[in-house]
Short mmCIF file of C-alpha atoms in Angstrom, two decimals:
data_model
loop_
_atom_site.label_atom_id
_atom_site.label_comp_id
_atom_site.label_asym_id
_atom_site.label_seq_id
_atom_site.Cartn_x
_atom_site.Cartn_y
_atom_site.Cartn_z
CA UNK A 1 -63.78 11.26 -5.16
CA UNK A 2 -64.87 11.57 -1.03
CA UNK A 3 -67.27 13.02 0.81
CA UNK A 4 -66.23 16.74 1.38
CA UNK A 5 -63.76 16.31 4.12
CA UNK A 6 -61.43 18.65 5.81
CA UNK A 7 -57.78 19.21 3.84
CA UNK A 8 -56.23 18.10 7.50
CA UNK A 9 -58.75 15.23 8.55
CA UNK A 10 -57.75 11.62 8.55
CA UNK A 11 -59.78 9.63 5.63
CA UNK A 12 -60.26 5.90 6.14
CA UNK A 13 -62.36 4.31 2.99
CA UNK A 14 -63.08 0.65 2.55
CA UNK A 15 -62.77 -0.16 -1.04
CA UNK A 16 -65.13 -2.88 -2.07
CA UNK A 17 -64.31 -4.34 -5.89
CA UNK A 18 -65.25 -7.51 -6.94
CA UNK A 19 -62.62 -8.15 -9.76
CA UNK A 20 -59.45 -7.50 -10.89
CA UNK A 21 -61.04 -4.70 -13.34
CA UNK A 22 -62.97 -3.03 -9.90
CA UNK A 23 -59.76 -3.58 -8.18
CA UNK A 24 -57.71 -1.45 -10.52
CA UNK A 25 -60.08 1.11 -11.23
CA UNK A 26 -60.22 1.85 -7.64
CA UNK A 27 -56.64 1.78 -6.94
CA UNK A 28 -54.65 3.43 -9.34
CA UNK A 29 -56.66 6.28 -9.84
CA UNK A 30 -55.97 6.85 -5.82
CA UNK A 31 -52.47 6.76 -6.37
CA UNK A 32 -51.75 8.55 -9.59
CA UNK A 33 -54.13 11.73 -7.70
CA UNK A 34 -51.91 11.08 -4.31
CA UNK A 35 -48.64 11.51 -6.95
CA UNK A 36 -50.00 14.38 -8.51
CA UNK A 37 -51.00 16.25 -5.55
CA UNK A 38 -46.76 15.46 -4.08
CA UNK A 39 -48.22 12.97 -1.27
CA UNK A 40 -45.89 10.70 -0.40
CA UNK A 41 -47.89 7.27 -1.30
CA UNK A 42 -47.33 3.77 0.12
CA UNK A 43 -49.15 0.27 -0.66
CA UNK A 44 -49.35 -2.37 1.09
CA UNK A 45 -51.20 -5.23 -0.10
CA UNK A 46 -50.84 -8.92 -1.19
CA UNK A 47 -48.62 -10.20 -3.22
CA UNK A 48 -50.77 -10.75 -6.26
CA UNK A 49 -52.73 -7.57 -5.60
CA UNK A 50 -49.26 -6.25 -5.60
CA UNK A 51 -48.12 -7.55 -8.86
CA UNK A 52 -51.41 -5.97 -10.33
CA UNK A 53 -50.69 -2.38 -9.36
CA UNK A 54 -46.83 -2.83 -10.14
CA UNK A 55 -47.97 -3.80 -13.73
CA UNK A 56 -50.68 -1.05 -14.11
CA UNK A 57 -48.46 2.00 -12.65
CA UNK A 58 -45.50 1.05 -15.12
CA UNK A 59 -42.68 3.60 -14.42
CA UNK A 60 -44.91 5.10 -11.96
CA UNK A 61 -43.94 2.31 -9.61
CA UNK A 62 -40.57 3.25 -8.59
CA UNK A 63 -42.29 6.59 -6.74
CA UNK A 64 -44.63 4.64 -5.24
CA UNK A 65 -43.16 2.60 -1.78
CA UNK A 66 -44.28 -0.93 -2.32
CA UNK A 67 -45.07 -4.21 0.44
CA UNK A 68 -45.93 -7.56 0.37
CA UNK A 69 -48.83 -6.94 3.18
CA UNK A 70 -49.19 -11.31 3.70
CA UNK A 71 -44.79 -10.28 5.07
CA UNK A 72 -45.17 -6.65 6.35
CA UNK A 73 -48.11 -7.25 7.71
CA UNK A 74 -48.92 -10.74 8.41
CA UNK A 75 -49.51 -10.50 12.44
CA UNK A 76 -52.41 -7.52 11.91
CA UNK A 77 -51.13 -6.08 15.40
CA UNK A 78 -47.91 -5.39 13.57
CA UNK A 79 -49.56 -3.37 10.83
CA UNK A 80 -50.04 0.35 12.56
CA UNK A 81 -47.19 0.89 13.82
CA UNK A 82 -44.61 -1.23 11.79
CA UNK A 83 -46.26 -0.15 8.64
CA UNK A 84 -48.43 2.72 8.54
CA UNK A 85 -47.43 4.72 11.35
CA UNK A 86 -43.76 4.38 10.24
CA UNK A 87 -44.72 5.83 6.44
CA UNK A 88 -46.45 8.59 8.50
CA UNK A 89 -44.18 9.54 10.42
CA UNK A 90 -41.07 9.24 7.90
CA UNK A 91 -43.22 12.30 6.15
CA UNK A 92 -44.37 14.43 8.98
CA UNK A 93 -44.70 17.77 6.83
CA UNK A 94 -46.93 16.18 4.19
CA UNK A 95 -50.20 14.36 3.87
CA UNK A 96 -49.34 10.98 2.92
CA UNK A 97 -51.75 8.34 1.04
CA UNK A 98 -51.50 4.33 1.64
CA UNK A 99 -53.36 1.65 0.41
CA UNK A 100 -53.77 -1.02 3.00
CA UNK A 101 -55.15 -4.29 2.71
CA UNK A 102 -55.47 -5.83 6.13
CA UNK A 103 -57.60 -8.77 5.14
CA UNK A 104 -57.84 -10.78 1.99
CA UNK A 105 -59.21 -14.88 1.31
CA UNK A 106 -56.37 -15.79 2.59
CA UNK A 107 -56.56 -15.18 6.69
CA UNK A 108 -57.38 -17.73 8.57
CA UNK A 109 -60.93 -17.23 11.05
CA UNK A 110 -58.14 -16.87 14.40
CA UNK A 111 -56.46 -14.24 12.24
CA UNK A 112 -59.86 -12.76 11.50
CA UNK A 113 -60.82 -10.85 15.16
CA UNK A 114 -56.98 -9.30 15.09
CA UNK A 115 -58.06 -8.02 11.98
CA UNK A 116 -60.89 -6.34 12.56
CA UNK A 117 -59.82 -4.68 16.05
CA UNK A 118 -56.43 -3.28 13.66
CA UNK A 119 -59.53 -1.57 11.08
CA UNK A 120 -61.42 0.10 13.64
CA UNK A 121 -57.85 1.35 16.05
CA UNK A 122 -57.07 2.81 13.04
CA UNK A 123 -59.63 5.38 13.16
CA UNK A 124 -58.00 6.04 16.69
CA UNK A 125 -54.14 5.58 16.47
CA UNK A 126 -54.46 8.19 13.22
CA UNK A 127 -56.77 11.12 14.83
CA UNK A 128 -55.53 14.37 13.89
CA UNK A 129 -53.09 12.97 11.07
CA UNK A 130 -52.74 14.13 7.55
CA UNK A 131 -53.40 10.69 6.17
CA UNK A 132 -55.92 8.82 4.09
CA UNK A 133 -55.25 5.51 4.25
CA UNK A 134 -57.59 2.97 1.27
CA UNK A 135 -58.85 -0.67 2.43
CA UNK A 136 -59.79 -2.74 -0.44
CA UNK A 137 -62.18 -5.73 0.19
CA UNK A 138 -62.98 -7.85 -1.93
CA UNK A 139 -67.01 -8.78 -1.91
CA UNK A 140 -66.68 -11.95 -4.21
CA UNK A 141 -64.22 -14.17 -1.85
CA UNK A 142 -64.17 -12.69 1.72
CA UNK A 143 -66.67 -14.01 4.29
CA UNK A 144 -70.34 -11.93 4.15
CA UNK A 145 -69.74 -10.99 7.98
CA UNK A 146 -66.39 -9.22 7.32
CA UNK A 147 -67.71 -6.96 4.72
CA UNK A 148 -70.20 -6.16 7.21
CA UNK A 149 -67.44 -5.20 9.81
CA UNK A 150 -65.86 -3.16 7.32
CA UNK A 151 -68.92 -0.73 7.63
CA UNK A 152 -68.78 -0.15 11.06
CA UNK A 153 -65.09 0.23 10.84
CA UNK A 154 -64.59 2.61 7.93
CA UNK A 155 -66.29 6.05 8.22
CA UNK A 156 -66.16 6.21 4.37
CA UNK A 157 -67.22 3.31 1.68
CA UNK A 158 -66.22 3.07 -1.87
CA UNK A 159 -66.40 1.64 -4.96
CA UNK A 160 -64.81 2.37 -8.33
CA UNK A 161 -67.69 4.14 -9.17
CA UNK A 162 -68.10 6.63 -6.01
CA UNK A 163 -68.22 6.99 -2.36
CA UNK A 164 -70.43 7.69 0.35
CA UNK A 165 -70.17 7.82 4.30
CA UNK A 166 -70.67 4.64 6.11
CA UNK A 167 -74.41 4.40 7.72
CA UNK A 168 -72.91 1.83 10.21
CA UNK A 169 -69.54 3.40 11.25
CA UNK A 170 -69.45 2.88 15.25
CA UNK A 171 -67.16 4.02 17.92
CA UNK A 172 -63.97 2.40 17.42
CA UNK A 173 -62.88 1.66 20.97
CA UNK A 174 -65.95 -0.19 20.61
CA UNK A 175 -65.93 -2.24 17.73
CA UNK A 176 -62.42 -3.56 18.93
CA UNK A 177 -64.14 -4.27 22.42
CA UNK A 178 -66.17 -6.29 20.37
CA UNK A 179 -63.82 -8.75 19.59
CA UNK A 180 -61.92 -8.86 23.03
CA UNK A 181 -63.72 -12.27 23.53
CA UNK A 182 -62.67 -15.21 25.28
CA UNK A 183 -59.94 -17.76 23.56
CA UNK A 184 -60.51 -21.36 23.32
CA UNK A 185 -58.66 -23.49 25.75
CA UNK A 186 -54.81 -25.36 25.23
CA UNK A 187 -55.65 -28.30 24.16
CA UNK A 188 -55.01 -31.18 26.97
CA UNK A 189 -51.80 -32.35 25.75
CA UNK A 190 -49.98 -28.79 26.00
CA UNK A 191 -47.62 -28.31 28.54
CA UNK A 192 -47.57 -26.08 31.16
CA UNK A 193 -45.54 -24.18 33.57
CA UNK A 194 -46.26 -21.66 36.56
CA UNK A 195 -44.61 -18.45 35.78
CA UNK A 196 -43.50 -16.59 38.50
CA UNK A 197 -39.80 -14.74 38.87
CA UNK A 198 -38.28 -17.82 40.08
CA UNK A 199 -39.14 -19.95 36.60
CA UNK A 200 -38.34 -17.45 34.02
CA UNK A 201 -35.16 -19.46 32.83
CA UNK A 202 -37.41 -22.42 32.84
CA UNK A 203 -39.64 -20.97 31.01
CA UNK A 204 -36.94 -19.78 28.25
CA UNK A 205 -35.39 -23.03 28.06
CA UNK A 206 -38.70 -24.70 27.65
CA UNK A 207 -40.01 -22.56 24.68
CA UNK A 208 -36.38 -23.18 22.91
CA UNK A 209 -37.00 -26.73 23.16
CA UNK A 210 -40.17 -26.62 21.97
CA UNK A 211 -39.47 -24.10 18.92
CA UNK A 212 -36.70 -26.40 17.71
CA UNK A 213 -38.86 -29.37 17.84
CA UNK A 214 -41.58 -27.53 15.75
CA UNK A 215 -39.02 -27.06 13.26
CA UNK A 216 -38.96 -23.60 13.90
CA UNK A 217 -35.50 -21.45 11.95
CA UNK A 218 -32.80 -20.59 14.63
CA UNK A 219 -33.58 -16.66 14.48
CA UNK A 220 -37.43 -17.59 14.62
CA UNK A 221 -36.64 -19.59 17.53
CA UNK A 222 -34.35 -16.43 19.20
CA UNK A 223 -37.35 -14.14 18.27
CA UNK A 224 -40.32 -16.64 19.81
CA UNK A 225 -37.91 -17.36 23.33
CA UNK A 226 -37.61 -13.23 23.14
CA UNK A 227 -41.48 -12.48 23.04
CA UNK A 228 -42.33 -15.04 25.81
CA UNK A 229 -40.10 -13.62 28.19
CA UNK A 230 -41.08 -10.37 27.60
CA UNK A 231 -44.13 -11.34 28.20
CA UNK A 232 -43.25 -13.30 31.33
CA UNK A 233 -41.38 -10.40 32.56
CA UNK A 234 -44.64 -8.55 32.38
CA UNK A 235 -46.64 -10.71 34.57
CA UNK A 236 -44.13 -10.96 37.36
CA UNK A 237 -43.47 -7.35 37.33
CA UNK A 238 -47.41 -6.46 36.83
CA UNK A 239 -49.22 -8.62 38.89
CA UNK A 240 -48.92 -10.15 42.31
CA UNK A 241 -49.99 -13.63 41.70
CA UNK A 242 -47.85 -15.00 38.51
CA UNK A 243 -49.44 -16.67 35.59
CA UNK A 244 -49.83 -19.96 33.69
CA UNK A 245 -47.62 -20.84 30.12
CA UNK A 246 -49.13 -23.20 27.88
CA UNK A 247 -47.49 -24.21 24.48
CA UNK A 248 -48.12 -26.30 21.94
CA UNK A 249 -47.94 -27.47 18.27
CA UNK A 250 -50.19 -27.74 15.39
CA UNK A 251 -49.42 -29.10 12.04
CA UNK A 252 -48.44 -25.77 10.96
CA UNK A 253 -47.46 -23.75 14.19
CA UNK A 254 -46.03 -23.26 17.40
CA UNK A 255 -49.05 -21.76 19.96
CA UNK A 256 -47.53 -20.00 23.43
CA UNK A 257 -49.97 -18.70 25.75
CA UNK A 258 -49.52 -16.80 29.04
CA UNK A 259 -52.54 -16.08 31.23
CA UNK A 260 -52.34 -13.89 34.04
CA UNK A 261 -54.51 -11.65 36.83
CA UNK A 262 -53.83 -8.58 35.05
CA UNK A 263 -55.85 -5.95 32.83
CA UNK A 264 -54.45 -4.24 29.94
CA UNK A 265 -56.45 -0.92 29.91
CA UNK A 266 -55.04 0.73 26.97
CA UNK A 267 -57.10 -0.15 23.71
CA UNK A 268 -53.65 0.39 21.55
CA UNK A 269 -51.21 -1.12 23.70
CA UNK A 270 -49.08 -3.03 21.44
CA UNK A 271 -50.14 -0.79 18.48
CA UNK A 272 -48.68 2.05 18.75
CA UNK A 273 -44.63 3.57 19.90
CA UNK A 274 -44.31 4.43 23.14
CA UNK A 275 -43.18 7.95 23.66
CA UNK A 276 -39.22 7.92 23.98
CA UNK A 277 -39.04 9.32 27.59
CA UNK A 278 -41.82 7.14 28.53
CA UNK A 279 -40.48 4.23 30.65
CA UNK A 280 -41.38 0.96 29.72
CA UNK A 281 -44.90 0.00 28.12
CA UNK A 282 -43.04 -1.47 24.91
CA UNK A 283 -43.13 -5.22 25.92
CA UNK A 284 -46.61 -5.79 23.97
CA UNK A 285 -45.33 -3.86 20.90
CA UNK A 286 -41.78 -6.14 20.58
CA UNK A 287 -43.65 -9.38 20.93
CA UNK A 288 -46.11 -8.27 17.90
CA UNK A 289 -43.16 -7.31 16.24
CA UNK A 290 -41.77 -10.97 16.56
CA UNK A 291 -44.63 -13.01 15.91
CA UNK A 292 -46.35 -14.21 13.42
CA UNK A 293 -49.81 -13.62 15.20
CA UNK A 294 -50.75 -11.91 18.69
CA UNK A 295 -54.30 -12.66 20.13
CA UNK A 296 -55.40 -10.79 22.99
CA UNK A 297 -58.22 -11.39 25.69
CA UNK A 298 -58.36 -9.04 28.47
CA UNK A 299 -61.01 -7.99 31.53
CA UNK A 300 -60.61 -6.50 34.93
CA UNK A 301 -58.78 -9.15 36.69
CA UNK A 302 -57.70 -11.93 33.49
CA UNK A 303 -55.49 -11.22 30.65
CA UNK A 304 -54.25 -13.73 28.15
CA UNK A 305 -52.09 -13.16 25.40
CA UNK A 306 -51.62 -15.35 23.00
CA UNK A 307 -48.91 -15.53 20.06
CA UNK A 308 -48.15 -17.75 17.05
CA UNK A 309 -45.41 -18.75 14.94
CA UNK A 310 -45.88 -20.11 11.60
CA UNK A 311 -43.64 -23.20 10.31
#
């Protein structure tokens, strides 16, 4: 079904199908072989994608460990180590197999770049794992220049009918780099605030009242309040001369976005667990935990992070 691979390598294939037929005939066959061969096997995809392999596995479903990937999985930066690194590691004696679909016709082009950065870090955050881990695609709705991407981020390509090795695979640090581009501006009518250790409370009290005025659920309100203080904790403990908040609405969200003198250095910070004697360095991983999207622009001397919370 692969190109010969070592037992022990990680396998990351892109499945491209173009139907619900291709879809199927790529899918369950991966799953029934994963069951057969005692690999624990997880899929995550959306909904409808979902209720396709439910219906074709029958009674085979209840071995299988089933998510909605548009709830599990819906801020990409959320996915590796909320999703796939916690089926990993919940089997650390056996070679597990996952089908994960990252990006469907639904995501949205600001969506898009957090995407693609998750497909290629997964190439790093799974190095020396006993995973393969499936990507469908789907060639007759998604945008010509993310099946593109999905070449240089998947070593292996498939289709129902066979597989071969990628001819455009790249470096993933790289690829990710690649989208580590500047963000638009706030727009003029957002407010801001000077974050420094002084204004923190400020700060809270203004991202409550603006949360509740979106319309934003109490515990989504808790959870957005949480992730901007964690990330205003960061700047005042990380870099000597504070930052700038900006928030505001949209018809259907609540935008927050700090911007600061510092450099995040680590390609999977925010991806991945920190080691549990390792002090600190979880701040970026709880706020993609809370929200509903993280967006990240970094160089040597800027950084701004910026997070979203759906109505």
């Amino acid at each position: 079904m692969y190109p010969s691979r070592d037992l022990h390598e990680f396998v990351h294939p892109a499945l491209f199908y173009a139907n619900r037929h291709e879809y199927l005939a790529g899918t369950i066959p991966f799953i029934r072989a994963g069951l057969a061969a005692g690999e624990p096997v997880m899929v995550a995809v959306p909904e409808g994608n979902l209720d396709l392999i439910r219906g074709a596995l029958g009674a085979d479903a209840t071995r299988v460990q089933l998510h909605d990937m548009a709830v599990a999985g819906r801020n990409p930066g959320r996915i590796i180590p909320r999703v796939l690194l916690a089926f990993a590691d919940a089997h650390p004696d056996h070679r597990v197999r996952i089908i994960g679909e990252p990006v469907w016709a639904g995501r949205t082009a600001a969506e898009y770049p957090a995407c693609a950065q998750h497909e290629a870090l997964i190439n790093t955050a799974f190095v020396g794992r006993w995973a393969t881990i499936l990507c469908p695609y789907d060639t007759g709705r998604l945008d010509r220049t993310w099946l593109d991407d999905a070449y240089r981020t998947h070593p292996v390509l498939r289709t129902a009918a066979g597989a071969w090795d990628s001819p455009h695979y790249a470096d993933p640090i790289t690829v990710a780099d690649g989208f580590n581009l500047p963000l638009p501006p706030p727009p003029p009518l957002a407010e801001t605030l000077t974050v420094d250790l002084h204004a923190l409370w400020a700060l809270r009290r203004l991202v409550t009242a603006q949360a509740l005025a979106a319309g934003l659920a109490p515990d989504r309100v808790a959870d957005l309040t949480l992730a901007v203080n964690e990330l205003a904790a960061n700047t005042v403990e990380h870099t000597g001369g504070g930052g700038t908040f900006s928030v505001w609405s949209t018809d259907k969200q609540l935008i927050c976005q700090l911007a600061d003198t510092g450099h995040i250095t680590e390609p999977l910070a925010g991806r991945i667990p920190a080691p549990a004697d390792q002090p600190g360095g979880r701040g970026l991983l709880l706020v993609n935990e809370l929200c509903d999207l993280v967006r990240v622009h970094t160089r040597p001397g800027t950084t701004t992070v910026r997070v979203h919370m759906y109505r």
